[in-house]
XYZ file of C-alpha atoms in Angstrom:
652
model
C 18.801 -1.587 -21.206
C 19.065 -2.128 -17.572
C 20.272 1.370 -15.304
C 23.904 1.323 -15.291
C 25.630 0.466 -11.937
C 27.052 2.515 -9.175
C 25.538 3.908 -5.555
C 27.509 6.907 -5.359
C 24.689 8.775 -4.016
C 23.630 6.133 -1.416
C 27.064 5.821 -0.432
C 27.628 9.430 0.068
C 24.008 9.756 2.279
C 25.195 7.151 4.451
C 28.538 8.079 5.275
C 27.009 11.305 6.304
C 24.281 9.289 7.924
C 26.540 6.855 10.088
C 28.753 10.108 11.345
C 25.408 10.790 13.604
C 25.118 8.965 16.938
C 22.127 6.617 17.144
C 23.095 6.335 20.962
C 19.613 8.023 21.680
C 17.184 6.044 19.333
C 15.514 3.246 22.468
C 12.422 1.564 22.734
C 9.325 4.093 24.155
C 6.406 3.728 25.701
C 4.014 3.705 23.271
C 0.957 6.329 23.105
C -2.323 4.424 23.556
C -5.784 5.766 22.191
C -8.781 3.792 22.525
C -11.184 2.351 24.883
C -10.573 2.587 28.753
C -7.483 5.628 27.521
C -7.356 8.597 29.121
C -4.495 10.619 26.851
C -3.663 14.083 26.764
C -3.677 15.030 23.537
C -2.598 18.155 24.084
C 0.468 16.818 25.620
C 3.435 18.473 23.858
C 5.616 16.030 21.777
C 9.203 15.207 22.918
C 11.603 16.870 21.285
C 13.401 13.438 20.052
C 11.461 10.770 18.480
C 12.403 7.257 19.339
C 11.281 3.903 17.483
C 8.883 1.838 18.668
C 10.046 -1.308 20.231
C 9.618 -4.180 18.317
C 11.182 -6.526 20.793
C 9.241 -9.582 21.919
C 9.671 -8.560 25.953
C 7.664 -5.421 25.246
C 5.292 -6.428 23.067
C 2.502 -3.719 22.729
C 3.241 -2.789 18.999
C 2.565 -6.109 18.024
C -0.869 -6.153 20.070
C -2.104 -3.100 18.494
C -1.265 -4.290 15.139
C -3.359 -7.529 16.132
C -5.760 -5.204 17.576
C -6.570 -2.870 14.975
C -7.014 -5.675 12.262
C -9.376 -7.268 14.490
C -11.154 -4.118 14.931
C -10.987 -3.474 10.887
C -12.673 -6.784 10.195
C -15.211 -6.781 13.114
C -16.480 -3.428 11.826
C -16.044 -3.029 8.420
C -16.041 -6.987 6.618
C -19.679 -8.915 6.021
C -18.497 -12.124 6.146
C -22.154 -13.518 4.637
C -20.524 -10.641 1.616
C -16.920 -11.672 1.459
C -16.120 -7.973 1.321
C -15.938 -4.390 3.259
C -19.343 -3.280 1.848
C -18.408 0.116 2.249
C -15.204 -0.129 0.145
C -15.356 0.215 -3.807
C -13.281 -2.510 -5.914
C -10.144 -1.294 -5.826
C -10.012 0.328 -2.561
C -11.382 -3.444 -1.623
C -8.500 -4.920 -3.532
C -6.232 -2.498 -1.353
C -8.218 -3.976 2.046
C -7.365 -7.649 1.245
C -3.369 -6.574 0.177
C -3.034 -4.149 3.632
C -4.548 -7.387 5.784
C -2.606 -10.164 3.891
C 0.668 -8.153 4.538
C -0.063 -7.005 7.937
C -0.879 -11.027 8.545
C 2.344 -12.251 6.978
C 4.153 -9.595 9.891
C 2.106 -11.349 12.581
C 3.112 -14.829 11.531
C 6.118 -14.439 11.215
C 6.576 -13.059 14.710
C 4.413 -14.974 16.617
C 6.347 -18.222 14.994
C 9.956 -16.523 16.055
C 9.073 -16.030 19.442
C 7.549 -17.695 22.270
C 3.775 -16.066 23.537
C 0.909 -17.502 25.620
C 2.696 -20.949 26.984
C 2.748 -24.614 26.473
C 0.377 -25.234 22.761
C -0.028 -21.448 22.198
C 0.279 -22.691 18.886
C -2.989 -23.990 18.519
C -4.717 -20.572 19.753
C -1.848 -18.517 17.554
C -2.877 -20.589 14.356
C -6.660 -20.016 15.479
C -6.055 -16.678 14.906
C -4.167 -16.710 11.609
C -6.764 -19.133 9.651
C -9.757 -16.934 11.312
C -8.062 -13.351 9.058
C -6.706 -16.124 6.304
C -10.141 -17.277 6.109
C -11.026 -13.810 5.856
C -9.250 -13.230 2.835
C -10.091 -16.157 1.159
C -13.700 -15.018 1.395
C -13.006 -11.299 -0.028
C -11.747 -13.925 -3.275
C -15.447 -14.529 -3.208
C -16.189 -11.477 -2.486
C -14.638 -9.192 -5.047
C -16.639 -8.041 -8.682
C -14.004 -9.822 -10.710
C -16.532 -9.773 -13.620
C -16.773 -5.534 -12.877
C -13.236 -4.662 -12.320
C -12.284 -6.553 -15.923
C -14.504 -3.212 -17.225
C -12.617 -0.442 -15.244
C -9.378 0.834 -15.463
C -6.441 -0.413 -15.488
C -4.904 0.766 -12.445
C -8.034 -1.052 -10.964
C -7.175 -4.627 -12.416
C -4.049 -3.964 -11.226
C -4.360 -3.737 -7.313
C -5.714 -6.899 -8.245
C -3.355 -8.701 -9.591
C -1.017 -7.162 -6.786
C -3.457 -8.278 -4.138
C -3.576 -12.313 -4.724
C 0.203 -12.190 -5.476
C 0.648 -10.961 -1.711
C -1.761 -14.015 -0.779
C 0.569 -16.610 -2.585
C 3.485 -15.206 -0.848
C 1.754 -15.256 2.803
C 0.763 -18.518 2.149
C 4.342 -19.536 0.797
C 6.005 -17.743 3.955
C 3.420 -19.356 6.570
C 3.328 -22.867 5.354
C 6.992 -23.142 5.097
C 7.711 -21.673 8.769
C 5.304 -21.202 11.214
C 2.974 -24.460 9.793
C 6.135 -26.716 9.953
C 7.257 -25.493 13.290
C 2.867 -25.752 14.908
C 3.182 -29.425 13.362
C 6.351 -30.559 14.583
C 4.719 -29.499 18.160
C 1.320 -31.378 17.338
C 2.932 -34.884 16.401
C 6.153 -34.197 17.152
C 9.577 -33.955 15.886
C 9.962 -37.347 13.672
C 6.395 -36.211 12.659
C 5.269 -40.298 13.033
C 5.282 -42.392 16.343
C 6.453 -45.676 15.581
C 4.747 -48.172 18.559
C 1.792 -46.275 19.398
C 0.647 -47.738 23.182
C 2.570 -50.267 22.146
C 0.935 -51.759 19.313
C 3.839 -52.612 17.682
C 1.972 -50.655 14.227
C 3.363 -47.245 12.991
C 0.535 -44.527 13.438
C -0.661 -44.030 10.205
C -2.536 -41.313 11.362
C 0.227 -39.850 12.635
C 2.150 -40.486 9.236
C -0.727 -38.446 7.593
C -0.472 -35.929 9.363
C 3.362 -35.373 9.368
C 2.865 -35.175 5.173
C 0.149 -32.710 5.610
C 1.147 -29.062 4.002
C -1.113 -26.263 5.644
C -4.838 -26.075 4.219
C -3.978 -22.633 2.331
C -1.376 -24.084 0.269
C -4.280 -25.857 -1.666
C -5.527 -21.416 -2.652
C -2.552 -20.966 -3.960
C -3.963 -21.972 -7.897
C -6.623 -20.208 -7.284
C -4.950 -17.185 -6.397
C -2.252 -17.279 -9.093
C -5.112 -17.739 -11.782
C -6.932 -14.561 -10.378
C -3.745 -12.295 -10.795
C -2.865 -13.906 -14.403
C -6.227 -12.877 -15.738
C -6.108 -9.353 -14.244
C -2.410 -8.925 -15.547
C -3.147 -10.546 -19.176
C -5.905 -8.047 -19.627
C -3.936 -5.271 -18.045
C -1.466 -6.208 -20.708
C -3.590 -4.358 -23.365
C -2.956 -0.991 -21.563
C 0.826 -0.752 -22.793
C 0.742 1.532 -25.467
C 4.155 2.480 -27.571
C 1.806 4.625 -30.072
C 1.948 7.569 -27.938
C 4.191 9.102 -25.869
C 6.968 6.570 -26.853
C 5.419 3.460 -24.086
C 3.805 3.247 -21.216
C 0.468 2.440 -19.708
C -2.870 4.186 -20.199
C -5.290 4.762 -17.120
C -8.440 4.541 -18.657
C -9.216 3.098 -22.081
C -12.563 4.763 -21.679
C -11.229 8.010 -21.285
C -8.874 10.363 -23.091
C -5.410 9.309 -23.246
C -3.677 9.844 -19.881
C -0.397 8.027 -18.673
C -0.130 8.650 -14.926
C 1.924 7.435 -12.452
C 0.057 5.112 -10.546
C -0.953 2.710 -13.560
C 2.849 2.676 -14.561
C 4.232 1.839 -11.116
C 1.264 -0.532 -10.572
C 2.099 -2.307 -13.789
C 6.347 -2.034 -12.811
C 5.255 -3.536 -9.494
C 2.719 -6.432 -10.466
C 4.738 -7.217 -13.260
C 7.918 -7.961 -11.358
C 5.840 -9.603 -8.668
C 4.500 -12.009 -11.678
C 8.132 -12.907 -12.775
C 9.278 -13.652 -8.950
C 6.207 -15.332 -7.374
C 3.975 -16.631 -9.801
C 3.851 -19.653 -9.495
C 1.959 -20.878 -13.007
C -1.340 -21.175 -13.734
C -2.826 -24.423 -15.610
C -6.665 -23.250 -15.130
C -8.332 -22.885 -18.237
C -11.580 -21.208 -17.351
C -13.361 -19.158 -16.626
C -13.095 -17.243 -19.709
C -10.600 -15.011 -19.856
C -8.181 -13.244 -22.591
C -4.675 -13.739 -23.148
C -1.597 -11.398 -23.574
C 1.181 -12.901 -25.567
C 3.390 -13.896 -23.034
C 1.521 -17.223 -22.709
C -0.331 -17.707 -26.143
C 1.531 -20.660 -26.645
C 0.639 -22.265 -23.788
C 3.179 -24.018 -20.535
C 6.468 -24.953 -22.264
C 6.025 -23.179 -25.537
C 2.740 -26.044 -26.678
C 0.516 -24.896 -29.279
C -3.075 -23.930 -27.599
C -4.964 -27.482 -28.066
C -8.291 -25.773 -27.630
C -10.506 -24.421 -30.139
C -12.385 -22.364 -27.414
C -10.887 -19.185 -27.962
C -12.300 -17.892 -24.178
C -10.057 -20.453 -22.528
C -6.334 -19.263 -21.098
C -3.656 -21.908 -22.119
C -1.638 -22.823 -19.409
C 1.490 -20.896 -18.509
C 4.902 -21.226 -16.845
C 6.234 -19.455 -13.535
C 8.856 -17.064 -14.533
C 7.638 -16.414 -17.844
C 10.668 -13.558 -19.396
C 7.551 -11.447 -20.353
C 6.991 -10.327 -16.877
C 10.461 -9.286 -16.186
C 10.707 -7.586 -19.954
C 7.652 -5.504 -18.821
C 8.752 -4.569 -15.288
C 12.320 -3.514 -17.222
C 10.412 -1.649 -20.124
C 7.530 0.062 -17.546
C 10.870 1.120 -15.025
C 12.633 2.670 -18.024
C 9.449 4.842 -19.488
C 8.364 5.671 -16.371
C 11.856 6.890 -14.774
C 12.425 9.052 -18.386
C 9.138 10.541 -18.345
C 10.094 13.553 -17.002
C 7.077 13.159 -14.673
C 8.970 14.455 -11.080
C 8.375 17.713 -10.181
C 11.053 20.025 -8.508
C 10.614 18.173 -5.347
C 11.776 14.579 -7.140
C 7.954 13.938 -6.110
C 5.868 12.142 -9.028
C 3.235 13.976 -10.281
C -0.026 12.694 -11.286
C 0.424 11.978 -14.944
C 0.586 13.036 -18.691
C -2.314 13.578 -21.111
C -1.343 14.862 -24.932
C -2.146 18.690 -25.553
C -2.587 17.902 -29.571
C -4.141 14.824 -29.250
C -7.061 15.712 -31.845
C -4.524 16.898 -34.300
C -2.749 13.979 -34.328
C 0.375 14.750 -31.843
C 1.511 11.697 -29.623
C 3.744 13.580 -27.338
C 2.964 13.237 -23.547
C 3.167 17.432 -22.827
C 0.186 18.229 -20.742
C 1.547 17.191 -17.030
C -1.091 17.319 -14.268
C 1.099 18.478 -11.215
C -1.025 16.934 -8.581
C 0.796 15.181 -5.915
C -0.491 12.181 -3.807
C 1.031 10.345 -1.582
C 0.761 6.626 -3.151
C 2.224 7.950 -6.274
C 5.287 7.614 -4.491
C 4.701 4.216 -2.628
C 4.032 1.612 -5.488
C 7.314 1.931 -7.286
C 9.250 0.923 -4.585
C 8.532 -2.611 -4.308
C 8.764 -2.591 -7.833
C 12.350 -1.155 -7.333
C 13.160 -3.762 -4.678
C 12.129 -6.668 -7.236
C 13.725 -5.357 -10.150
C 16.786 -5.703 -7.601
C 16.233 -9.126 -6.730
C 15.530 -10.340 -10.482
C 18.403 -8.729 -12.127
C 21.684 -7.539 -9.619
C 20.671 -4.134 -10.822
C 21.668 -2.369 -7.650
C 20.601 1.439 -9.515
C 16.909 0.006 -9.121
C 17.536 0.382 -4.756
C 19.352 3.717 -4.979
C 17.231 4.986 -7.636
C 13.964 4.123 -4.713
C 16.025 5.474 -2.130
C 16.274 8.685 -3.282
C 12.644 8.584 -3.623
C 11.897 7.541 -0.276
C 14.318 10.286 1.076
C 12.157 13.422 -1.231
C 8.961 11.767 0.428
C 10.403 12.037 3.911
C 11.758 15.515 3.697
C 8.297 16.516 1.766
C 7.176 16.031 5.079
C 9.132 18.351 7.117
C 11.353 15.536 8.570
C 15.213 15.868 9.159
C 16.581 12.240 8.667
C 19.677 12.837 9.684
C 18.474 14.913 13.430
C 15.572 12.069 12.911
C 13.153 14.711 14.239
C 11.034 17.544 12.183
C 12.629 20.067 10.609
C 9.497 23.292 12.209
C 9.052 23.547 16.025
C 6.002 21.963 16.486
C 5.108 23.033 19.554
C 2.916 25.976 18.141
C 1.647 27.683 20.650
C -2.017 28.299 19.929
C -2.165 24.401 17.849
C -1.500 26.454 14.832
C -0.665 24.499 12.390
C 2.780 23.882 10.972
C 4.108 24.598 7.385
C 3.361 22.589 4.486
C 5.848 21.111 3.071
C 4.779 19.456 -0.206
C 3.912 15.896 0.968
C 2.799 16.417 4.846
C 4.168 18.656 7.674
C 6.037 18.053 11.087
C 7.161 15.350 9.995
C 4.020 13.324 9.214
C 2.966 12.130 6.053
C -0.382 14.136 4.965
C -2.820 14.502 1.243
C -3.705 17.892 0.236
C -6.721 16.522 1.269
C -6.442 15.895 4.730
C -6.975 18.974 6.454
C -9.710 20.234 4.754
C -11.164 16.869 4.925
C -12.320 16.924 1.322
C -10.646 13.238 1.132
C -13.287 10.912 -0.902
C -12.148 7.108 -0.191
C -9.236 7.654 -2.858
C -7.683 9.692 -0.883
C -8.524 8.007 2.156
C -6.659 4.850 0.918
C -3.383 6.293 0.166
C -0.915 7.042 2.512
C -2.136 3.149 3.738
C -0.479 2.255 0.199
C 2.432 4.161 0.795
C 3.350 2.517 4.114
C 2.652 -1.157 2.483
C 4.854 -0.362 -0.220
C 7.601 1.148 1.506
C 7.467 -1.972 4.405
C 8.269 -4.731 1.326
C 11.057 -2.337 -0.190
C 12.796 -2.060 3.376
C 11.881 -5.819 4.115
C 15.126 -8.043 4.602
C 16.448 -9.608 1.740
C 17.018 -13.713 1.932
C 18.338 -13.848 -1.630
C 19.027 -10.764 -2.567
C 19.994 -11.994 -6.327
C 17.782 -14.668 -8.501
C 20.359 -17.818 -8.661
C 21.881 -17.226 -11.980
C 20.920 -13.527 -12.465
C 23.654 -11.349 -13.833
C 25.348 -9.300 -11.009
C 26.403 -5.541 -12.113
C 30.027 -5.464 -12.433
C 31.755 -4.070 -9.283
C 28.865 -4.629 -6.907
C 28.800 -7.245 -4.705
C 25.439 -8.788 -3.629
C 26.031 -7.996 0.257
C 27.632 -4.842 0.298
C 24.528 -3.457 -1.671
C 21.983 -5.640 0.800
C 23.767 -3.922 3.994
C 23.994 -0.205 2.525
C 20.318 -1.023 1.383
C 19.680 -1.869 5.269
C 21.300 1.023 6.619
C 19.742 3.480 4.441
C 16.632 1.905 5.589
C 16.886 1.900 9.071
C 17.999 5.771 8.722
C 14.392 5.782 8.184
C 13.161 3.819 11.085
C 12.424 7.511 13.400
C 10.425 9.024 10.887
C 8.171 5.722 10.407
C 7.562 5.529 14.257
C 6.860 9.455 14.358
C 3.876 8.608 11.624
C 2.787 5.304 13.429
C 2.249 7.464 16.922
C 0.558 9.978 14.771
C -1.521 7.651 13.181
C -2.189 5.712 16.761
C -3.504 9.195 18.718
C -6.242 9.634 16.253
C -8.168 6.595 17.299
C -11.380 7.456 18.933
C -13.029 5.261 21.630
C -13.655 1.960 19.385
C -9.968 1.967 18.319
C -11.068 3.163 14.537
C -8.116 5.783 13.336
C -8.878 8.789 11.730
C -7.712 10.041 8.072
C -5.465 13.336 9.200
C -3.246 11.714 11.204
C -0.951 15.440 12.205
C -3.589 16.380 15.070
C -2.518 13.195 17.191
C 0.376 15.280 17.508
C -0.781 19.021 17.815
C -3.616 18.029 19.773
C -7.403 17.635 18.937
C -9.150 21.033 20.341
C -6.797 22.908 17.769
C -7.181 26.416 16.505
C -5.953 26.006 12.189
C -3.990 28.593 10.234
C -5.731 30.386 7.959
C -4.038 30.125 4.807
C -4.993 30.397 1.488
C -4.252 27.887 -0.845
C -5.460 28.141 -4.225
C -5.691 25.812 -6.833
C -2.990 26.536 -10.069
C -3.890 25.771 -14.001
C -0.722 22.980 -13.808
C -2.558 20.532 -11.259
C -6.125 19.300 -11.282
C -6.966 17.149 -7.845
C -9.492 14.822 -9.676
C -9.144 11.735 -7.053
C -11.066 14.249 -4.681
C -12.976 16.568 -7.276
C -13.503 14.288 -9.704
C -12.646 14.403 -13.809
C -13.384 17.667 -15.302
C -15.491 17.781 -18.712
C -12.978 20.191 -20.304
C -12.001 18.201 -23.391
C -8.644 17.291 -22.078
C -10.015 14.408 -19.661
C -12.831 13.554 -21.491
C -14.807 14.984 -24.621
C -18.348 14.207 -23.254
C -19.183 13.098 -20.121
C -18.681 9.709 -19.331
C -22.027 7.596 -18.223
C -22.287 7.423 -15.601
C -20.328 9.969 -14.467
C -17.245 8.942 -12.721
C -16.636 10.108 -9.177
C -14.132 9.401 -6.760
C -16.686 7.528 -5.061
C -17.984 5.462 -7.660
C -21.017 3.494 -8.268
C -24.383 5.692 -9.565
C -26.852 5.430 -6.704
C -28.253 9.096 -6.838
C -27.537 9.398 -3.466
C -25.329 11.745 -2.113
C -21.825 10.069 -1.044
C -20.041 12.875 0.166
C -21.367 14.167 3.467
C -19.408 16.932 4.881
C -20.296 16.633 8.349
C -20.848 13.212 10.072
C -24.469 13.365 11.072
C -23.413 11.511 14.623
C -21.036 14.601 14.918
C -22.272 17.336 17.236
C -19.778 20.023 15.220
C -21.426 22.099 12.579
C -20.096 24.439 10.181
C -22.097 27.155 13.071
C -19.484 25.649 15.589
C -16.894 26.872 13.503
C -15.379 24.431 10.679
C -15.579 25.927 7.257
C -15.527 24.073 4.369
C -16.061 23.688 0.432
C -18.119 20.044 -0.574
C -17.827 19.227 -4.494
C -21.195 20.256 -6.242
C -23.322 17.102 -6.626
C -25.444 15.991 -9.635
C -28.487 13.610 -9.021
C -25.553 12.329 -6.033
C -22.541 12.333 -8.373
C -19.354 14.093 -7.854
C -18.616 16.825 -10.630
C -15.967 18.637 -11.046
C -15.211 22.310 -9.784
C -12.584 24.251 -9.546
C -12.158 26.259 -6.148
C -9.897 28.032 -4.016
C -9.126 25.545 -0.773
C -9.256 27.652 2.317
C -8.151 26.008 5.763
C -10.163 26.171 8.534
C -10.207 28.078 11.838
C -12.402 27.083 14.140
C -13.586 28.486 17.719
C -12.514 26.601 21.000
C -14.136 23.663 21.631
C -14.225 22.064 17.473
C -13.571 18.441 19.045
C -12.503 15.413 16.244
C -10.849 16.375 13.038
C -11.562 13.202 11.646
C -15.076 12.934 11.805
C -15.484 15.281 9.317
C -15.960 14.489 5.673
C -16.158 10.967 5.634
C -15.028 10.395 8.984
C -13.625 7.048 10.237
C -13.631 4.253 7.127
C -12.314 1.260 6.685
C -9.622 2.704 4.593
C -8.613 5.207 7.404
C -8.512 2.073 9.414
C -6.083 0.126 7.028
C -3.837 2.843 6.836
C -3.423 2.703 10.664
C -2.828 -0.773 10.393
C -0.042 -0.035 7.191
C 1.649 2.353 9.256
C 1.899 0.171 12.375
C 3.065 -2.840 9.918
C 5.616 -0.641 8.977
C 6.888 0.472 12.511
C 7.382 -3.073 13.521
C 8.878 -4.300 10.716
C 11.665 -0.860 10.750
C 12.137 -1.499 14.021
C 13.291 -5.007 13.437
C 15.925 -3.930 11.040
């Protein structure tokens, strides 16, 4: 059953909303951090917070999107690779989705307004193939043969990754192609008397029936995310715990979060932009939802590794989005906060009990990310407006996890400190930016690293503009009407427009000299040369942080450990892939940092359970973010989420 209808609650939150004065929220002057920049990061931070202009007469937003993807591929992708070597799969996976999006933004601008002159086109569509080509290599690239062993969650990110390349490709061939051709060869596409000839140009002809050379991936790409999602389809389990999806089939039983949202979200995506997938090889296995093959024909094949064809909106997607929203949302899994926590294992597993009873109370920040453009497609496929309020009010418990007031659009502490000591936690972040347990500590393996860059891509497609906000023929809840619900789903969206800037200047006054962001993005804010609060912080029974500390061997997880052991790093090298200190960084614990690393075994992560202190350090520490891991390419691709994000909000 579909959630009933009514947006009482949105209704009431923006009535209280729209009694504010926006009078105040104009275009700044945005912070810049990186080469030839000379900020004071010590400089104290307005009072009000003001979006960034998106506006195509002040156009340095857009440029420092442009920038830092340039600056993420330049560093961290091998093109001879067709991959970030220093990612693992699915944080890889999460690369090519973050760039894909972020490329889709710049497309779509640079086609809907007018930069760099007479044929700018030409250099502007340089520019797009050059990051499209990109992509199309990390295809190449990626361990499709590997992930099809891992967990679920992994396979997933997948599937959600080439489904964002079909609809960049969709968006960019339709729009910006059409316009760059109609400039090339002009508007009637053919010239009928070339130099007077008296012959049509049947060059010209040719080219005016041309579609854009990525159209031609988009097979490819829909094949990719049909084998990830038909294998993923095993993971649905109604056995235990009443539905939903496992993590790890290798592990004990454990139904988090993440894999459910994942599967809510790629599902949904399947039903609206899948386009159908008549490849046949390579081998792969099939779910039921097309075992019969395009159009309901038997399988003619008597190889039983070949996929039969199958059909774009196939009902199977949708009835798995539906199911996945339903068991997820009556899991029980929020905590007080109306935060997700990590996930459920079974406390009586081994005597035979299927109840989901043992929560893990961890909280991360993509947990609450994923769902939401799940939400925003269950919307679009079925009139359902509960899906957006339901997300909403999601969006809203992030936001004030963070110590943001939406409605003063400014933080809730003074964060002025004097000293640089650091504000109060808040579950999710503090002053007002978006932060993992992790952060400060800098105990953040590449999981965590990846996250809040998830969050921000997520939230950017829930808040995008709706063209059609209903499927043609979709059942519309009764009493709703299509465009009321699209324009309170736009206010309510741009309500959070301050707080998304606040993050995205954050995020921008961690970049160091080679325009790389850093992981903790709150010291952009409260300044680098910081003195932390000492506070101690330690760890309860009720929440085990195994993205950082890895999966204990305590029976509950796992009964033996699992060879090899899995980390939060991955892979089995022996070497050690946690470094606390960045050996190019002059600060040493002696200079003042304090800090606990995760034991390692022959170079793998193992699990311990320890008190997290915070650090106080002496004057002079220097960078918070190159400790730990220091600068990645995931830190990077969460700068470039966030900035996504503060364009597109600011368009709204």
């Amino acid at each position: 059953m579909l959630p009933t209808a009514g947006l009482p609650s949105l209704v009431l939150f923006l009535f209280v909303l729209l009694s504010h004065s926006f009078a105040s929220l104009l275009p700044f002057d945005l912070f810049r951090h990186g080469k030839d920049d000379d900020t004071n990061h010590d400089a104290p931070l307005p009072h009000h917070h003001q979006p960034i202009s998106s506006s195509p007469d002040g156009n340095d937003l857009l440029g420092l999107i442009i920038d830092s993807m340039t600056t993420m591929q330049d560093e961290y992708f091998e093109h001879w690779q067709g991959t970030w070597p220093s990612a693992i799969d699915w944080t890889a996976a999460v690369m090519q989705t973050i760039l894909t999006g972020s490329l889709n933004s710049v497309s779509v601008t640079l086609n809907s307004a007018k930069y760099g002159g007479s044929g700018s086109w030409k250099v502007k569509e340089n520019m797009i193939d050059t990051f499209f080509g990109q992509v199309v290599g990390s295809y190449f690239g990626q361990n499709a043969l590997s992930i099809r062993e891992q967990a679920y969650d992994d396979m997933l990110w997948v599937v959600l990754g080439w489904l964002e390349g079909i609809q960049f490709v969709d968006e960019h061939s339709a729009v910006q192609y059409a316009s760059a051709l109609a400039n090339s060869v002009g508007v009637g596409g053919i010239e009928e008397n070339p130099e007077g000839t008296g012959k049509s140009d049947r060059v010209g002809e040719i080219l005016a029936n041309a579609s854009w050379h990525g159209t031609k991936w988009i097979p490819t790409f829909a094949h990719r995310s049909r084998v990830f999602w038909d294998i993923s389809y095993k993971g649905w389990d109604e056995k235990l715990c009443a539905g939903g999806m496992v993590w790890n089939p290798r592990l004990n039983p454990y139904k988090n979060a993440i894999t459910n949202e994942l599967w809510i979200s790629a599902s949904i995506k399947m039903y609206l932009y899948f386009p159908g997938d008549s490849i046949t090889s390579p081998f792969g296995e099939s779910s039921d939802s097309c075992a019969r093959g395009a159009r309901g024909a038997e399988r003619t094949t008597g190889d039983h590794h070949q996929l039969p064809p199958c059909d774009a909106r196939d009902p199977k997607f949708l009835a798995s989005a539906v199911a996945g929203y339903k068991w997820l949302m009556s899991s029980k899994m929020m905590n007080h906060q109306g935060l997700f926590a990590d996930g459920f294992h079974i406390s009586r597993l081994k005597e035979g009990g299927t109840e989901c009873d043992l929560l893990d109370k961890m909280v991360y920040t993509y947990n609450q990310g994923v769902l939401l453009s799940g939400c925003r497609g269950l919307y679009q496929a079925t009139g359902a407006s509960s899906y957006l309020e339901e997300c909403h009010e999601l969006v809203r418990n992030v936001i004030f996890a963070t110590g943001w007031d939406i409605l003063r659009a400014e933080p809730v502490d003074d964060i002025s400190i004097p000293g640089g000591w650091l504000p109060p936690w808040h579950g999710l972040g503090r002053a007002g930016v978006l932060e993992e347990q992790c952060d400060s500590s800098s105990r953040c393996t590449q999981n965590g690293q990846t996250f809040k860059g998830i969050f921000f891509h997520h939230l950017t497609e829930f808040c995008s503009p709706f063209t059609d906000p209903v499927l043609s023929g979709m059942r519309v809840e009764f009493g709703t009407n299509p465009a009321e619900v699209v324009e309170m789903h736009r206010q309510a969206c741009i309500s959070y427009s301050p707080w998304v800037s606040h993050n995205a200047r954050a995020a921008l006054l961690t970049r160091d000299a080679e325009g790389k962001f850093g992981m903790w993005w709150t010291p952009g804010f409260l300044g680098w040369d910081m003195v932390m609060m000492k506070e101690e912080e330690a760890e309860s029974e009720d929440w085990i942080d195994y993205r950082t500390d890895g999966i204990p061997d305590d029976g509950v997880w796992q009964d033996e450990p699992f060879p090899p052991k899995w980390t939060p790093e991955g892979g089995n090298t022996g070497v050690p892939r946690f470094n606390w200190f960045d050996v190019e960084n002059d600060t040493d614990p002696a200079d003042g940092y304090e800090g606990i690393a995760p034991e390692e075994d022959n170079g793998q992560q193992v699990f311990q359970r320890k008190t997290r202190r915070s650090t106080q350090c002496s004057k002079g520490c220097g960078d918070p973010n190159k400790r730990g891991r220091g600068r990645t390419v995931e830190t990077q691709a969460g700068g470039v989420s966030v900035l996504r994000a503060a364009w597109e909000f600011a368009k709204l």
